[in-house]
Coordinates of C-alpha atoms and ligand atoms in Angstrom, one line a residue:
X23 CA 51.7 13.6 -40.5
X24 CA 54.4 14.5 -38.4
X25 CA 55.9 13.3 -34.9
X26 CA 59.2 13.2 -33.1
X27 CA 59.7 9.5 -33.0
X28 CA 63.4 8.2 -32.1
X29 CA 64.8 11.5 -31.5
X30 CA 64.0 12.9 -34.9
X31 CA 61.3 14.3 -36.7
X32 CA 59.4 11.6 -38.3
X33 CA 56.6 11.8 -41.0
X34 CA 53.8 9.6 -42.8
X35 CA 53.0 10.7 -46.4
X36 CA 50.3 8.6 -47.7
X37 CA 46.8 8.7 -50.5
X38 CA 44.0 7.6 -48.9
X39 CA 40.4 8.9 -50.4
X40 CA 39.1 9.5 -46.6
X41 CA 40.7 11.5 -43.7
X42 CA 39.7 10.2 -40.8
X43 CA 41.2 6.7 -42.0
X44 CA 44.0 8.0 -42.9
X45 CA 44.6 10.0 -39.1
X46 CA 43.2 6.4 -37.9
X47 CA 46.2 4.6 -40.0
X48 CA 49.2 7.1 -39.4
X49 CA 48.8 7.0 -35.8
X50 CA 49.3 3.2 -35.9
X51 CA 52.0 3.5 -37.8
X52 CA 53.5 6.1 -35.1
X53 CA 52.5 3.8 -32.9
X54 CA 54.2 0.9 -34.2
X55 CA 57.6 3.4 -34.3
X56 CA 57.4 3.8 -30.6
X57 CA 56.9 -0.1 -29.7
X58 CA 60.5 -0.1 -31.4
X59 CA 61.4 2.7 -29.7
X60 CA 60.7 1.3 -26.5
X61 CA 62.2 -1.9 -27.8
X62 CA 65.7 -0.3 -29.1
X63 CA 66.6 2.9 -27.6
X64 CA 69.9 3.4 -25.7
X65 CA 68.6 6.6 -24.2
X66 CA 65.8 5.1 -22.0
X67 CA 67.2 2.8 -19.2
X68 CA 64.0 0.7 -19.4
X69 CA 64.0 -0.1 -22.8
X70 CA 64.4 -4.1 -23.8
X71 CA 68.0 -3.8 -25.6
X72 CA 69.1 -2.0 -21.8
X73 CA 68.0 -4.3 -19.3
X74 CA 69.9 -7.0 -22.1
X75 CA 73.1 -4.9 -21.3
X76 CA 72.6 -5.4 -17.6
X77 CA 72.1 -9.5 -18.2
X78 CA 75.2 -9.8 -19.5
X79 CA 76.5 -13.3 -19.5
X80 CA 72.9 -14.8 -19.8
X81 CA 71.0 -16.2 -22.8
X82 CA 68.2 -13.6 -23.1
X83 CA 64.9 -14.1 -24.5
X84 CA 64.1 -11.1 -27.0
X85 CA 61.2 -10.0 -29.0
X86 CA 61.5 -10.8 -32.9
X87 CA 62.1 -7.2 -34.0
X88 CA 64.9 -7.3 -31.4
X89 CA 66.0 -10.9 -32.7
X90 CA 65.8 -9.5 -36.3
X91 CA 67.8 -6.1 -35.9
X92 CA 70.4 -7.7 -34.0
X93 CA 70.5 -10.7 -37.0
X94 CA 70.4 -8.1 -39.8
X95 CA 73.4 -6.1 -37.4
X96 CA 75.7 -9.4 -37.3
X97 CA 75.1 -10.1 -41.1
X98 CA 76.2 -6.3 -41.8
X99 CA 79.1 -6.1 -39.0
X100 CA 80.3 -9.4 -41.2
X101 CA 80.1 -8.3 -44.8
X102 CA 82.0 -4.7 -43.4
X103 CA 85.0 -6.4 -41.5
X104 CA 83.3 -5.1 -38.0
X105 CA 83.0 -1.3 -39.6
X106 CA 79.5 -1.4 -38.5
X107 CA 79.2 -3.1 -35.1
X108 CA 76.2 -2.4 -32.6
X109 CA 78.6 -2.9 -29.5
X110 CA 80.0 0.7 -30.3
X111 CA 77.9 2.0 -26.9
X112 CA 81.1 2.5 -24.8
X113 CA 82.7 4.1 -27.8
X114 CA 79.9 6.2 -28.6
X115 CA 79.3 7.0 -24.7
X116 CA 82.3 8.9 -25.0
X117 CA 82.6 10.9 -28.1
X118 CA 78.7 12.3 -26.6
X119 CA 81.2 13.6 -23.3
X120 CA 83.3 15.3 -25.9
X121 CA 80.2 16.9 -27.8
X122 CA 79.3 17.9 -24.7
X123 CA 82.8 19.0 -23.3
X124 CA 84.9 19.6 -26.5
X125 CA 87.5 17.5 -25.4
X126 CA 88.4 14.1 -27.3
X127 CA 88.8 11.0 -24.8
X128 CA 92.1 9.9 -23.6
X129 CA 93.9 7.1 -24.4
X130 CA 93.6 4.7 -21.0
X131 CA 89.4 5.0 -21.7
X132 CA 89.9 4.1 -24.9
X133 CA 91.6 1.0 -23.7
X134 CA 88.8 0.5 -21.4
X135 CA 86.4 0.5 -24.2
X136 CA 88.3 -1.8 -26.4
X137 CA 87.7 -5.4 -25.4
X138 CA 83.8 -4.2 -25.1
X139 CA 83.3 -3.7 -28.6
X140 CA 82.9 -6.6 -30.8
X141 CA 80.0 -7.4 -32.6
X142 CA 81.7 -11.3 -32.6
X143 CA 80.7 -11.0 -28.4
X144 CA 76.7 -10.9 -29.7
X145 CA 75.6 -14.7 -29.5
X146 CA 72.7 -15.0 -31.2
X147 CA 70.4 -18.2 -30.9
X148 CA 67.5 -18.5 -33.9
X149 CA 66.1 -21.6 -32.2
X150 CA 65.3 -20.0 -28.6
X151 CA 65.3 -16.7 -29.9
X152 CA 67.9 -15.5 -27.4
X153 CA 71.0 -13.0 -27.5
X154 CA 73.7 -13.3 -24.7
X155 CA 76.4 -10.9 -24.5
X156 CA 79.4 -12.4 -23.8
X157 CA 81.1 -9.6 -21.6
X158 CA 80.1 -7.6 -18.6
X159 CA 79.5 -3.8 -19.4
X160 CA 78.7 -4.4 -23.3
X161 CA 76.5 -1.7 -24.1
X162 CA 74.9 -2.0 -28.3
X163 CA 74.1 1.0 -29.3
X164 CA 71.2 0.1 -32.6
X165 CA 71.7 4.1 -33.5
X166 CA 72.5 3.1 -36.8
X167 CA 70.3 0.7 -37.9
X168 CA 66.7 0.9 -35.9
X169 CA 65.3 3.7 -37.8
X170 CA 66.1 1.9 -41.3
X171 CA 64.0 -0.7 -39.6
X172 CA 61.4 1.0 -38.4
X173 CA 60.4 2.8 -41.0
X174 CA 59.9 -0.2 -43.2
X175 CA 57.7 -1.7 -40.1
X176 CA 55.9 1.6 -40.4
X177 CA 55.2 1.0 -44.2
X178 CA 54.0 -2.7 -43.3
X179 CA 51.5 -1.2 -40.8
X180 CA 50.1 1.4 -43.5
X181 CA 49.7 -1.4 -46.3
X182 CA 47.7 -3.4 -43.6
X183 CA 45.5 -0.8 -43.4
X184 CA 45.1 -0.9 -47.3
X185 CA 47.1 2.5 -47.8
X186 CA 49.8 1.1 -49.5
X187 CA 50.7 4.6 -51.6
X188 CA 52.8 6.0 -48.4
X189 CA 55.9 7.2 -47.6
X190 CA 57.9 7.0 -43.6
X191 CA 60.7 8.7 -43.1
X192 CA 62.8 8.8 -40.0
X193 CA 65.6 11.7 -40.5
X194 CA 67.6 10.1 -43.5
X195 CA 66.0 6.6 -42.9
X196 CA 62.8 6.3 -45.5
X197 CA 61.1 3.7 -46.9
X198 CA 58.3 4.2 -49.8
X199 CA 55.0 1.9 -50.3
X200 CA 53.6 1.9 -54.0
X201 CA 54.0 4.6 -56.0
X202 CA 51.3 7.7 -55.4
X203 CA 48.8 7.7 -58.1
X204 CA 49.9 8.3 -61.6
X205 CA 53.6 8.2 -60.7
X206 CA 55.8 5.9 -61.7
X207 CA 57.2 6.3 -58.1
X208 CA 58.4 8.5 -54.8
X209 CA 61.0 11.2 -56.2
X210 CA 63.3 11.6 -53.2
X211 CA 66.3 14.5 -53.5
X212 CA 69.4 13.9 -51.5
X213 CA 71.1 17.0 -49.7
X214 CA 74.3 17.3 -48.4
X215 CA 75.2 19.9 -45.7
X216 CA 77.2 21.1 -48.4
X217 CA 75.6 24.6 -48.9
X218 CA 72.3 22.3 -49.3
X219 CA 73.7 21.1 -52.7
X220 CA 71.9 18.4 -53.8
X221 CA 73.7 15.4 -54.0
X222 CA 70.9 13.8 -56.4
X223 CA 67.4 12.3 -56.3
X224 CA 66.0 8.7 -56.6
X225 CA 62.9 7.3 -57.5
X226 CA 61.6 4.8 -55.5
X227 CA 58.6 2.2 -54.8
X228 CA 58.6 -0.4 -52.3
X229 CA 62.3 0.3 -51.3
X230 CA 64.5 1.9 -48.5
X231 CA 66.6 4.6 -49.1
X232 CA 69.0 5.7 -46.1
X233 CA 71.6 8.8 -45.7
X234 CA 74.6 8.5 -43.5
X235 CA 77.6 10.4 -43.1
X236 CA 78.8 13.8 -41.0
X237 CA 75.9 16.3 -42.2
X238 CA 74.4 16.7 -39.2
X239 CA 76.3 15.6 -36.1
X240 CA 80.0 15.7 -35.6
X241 CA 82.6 17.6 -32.9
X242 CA 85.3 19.9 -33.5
X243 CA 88.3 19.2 -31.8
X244 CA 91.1 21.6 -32.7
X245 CA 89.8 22.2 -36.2
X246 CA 89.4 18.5 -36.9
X247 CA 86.0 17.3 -37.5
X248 CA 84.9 14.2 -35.6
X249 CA 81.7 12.5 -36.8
X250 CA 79.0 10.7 -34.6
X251 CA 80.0 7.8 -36.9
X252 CA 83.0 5.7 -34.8
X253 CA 85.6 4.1 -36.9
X254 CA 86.3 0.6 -34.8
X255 CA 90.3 0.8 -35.3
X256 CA 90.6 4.0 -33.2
X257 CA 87.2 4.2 -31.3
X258 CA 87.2 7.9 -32.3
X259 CA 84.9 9.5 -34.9
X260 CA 85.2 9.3 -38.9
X261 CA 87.4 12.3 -39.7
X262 CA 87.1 11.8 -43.3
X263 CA 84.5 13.8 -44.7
X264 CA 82.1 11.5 -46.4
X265 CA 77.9 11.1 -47.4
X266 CA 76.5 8.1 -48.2
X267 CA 73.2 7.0 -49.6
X268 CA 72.3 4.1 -50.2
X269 CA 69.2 2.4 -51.6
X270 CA 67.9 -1.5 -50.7
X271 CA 65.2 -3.7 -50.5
X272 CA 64.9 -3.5 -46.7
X273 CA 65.4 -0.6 -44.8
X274 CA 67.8 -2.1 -41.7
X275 CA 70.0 -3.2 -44.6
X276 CA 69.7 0.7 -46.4
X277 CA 69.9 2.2 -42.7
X278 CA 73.5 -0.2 -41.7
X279 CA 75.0 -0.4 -45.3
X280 CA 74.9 3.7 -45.0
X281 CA 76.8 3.9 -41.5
X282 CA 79.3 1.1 -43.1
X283 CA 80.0 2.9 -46.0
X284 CA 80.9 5.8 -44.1
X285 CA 83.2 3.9 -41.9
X286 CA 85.0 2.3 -45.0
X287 CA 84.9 4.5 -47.6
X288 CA 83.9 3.7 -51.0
X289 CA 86.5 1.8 -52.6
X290 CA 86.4 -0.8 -49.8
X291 CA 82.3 -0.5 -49.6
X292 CA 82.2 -2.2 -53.2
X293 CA 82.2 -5.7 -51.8
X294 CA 80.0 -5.5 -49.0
X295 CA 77.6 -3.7 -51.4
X296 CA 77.1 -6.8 -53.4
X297 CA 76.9 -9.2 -51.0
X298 CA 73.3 -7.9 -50.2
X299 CA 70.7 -8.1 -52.8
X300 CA 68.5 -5.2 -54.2
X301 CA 71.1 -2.4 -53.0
X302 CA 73.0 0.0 -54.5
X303 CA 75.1 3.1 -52.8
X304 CA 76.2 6.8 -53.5
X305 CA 79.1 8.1 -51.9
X306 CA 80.6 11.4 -51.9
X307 CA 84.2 12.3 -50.4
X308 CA 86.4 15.0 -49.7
X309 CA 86.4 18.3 -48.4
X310 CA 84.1 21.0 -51.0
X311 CA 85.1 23.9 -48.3
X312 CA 88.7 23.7 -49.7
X313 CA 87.1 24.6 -53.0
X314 CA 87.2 21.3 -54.9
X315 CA 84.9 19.0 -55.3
X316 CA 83.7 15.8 -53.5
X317 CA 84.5 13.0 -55.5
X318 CA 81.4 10.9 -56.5
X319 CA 81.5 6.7 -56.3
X320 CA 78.4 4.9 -58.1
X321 CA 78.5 1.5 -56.6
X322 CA 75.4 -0.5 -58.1
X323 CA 76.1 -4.0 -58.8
X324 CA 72.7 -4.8 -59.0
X325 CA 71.7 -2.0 -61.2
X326 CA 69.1 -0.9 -58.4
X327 CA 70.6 3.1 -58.4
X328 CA 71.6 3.5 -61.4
X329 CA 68.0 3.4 -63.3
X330 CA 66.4 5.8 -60.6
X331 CA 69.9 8.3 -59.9
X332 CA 68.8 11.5 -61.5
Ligands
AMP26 P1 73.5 6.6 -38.8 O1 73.0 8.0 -38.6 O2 72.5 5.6 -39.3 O3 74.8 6.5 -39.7 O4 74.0 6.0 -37.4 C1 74.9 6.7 -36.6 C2 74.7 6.2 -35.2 O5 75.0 4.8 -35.1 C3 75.6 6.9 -34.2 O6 74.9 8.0 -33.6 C4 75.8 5.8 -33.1 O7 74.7 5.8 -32.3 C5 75.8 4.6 -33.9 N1 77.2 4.2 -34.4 C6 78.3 5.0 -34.5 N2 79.3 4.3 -35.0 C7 78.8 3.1 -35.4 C8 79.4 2.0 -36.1 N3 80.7 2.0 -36.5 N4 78.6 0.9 -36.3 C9 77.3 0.9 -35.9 N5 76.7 1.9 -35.2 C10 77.5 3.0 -35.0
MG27 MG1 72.5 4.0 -40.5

């Protein structure tokens, strides 16, 4: 089953031994993609994480999946040195003016978006459930970490309904139930833009898998690509030309840990990496127009890739 959920094609892949319960099942787990949709999305004014930009300086109460993403966000923003950091909005407000106008943003709004972003300026309270930004005109942007999320919220629905063979993926973000019948899992190949060259496929059951890097969205500003991905030093897009896939337990950890990697690299993702149980990473680097080839890093403390990496 297929729907445009979060901006992006989403699907549910699942065994059930009767249709109609299966429709019945996929559309709550569609369903459940939009509550977070409505909970998380930057692009509708209305939606819960918005009107929390426009309360800035108050303790908010949040629903728990807000609570949880924003929790999960801190925890990642932490183990990356701030390389992945929801506050990105005002950043990522204006590299979207120079995909639309092809011209990078100038230095004194750069300065303007500084002291906004800082994932450090996200007070989170466990006890009352409340977030209060710390700064008027914060804007957190969950672009890179909802979808991991969601699709594991998805899953949860579908085994609920007692289809746990399934499968929900949200553009790169996935996240597999039980294997389908007679398979030891859910064989899922990794492209790169790269000419479609595949990167490599993993076998997965009750796991996340996420892809991050400049495949699909970037800018080109006098010949130098500018991915959708901000690096925090210079509030400007990842020029370096990197993929990463990375493999976890839960899917807002897959979904973040890829966006990170791609901000750091993969020498300096090797730490991070192991600070979160049950995930592993792929990451390929360097240019393959100039005629080499990218160079491939294995990071897999846990031993989580390397048994399923074909
Ligand atoms: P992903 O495709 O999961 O790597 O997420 C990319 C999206 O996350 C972007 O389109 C932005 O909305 C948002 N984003 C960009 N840079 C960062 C960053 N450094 N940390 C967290 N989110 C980011
Ligand atoms: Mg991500």
């Amino acid at each position: 089953y297929a729907r445009v959920c979060m901006g992006v094609r989403a699907t549910v892949t699942l065994y059930a031994v009767d249709e109609g319960r299966a429709e019945a099942a996929a559309a709550r787990a569609f369903a459940r993609i939009g509550e977070l949709d409505d909970a998380m999305s930057d692009y509708r004014a209305g939606s819960e994480v918005m009107r929390l930009c426009g309360r800035a300086g108050e303790a908010v109460g949040v629903s728990e999946d807000l609570f949880k993403v924003l929790t999960e966000a801190a925890r990642v923003s932490e183990a990356s040195g701030g390389a992945f950091d929801v506050t990105m909005g005002p950043a990522v407000a204006l590299w979207r003016r120079a995909r639309r106008t092809g011209g990078l943003p100038e230095a004194r709004e750069i300065d303007g978006a500084r002291p906004l972003v800082d994932w450090r300026l996200v007070e989170l309270s466990k006890e009352e459930r409340t977030v209060r930004l710390r700064r008027e005109g914060m804007r957190l942007d969950l672009g890179g970490i909802a979808k991991g999320y969601a699709a594991e919220r998805a899953v949860e629905v579908l085994r609920g309904e007692g289809l746990s063979r399934c499968m929900v993926a949200l553009a790169g973000d996935m996240y597999v139930g039980d294997p389908p019948p007679g398979k030891e899992g859910w064989l899922i190949a990794i492209e790169t833009e790269r000419s479609g060259r595949r990167m490599g496929a993993v076998m997965l059951k009750n796991a996340a898998v996420s892809t991050s890097g400049d495949t699909e969205q970037f800018v080109e500003v006098g010949g130098v690509r500018s991915s959708h991905i901000i690096d925090p030093r210079t509030l400007l897009g990842v020029t370096t030309r990197r993929c990463a896939a990375v493999v976890s337990r839960h899917g807002a950890w897959a979904d973040a840990l890829a966006t990170a990697v791609s901000v750091l690299g993969a020498e300096k993702s090797r730490e991070m990496i192991g600070r979160f149980a049950g995930t592993g990473a792929v990451v390929e680097e360097g240019a393959a127009e100039a005629g080499g080839r990218p160079v491939r890093t294995v990071i897999d403390p846990g031993g989580v890739v390397g048994s399923w990496w074909r």
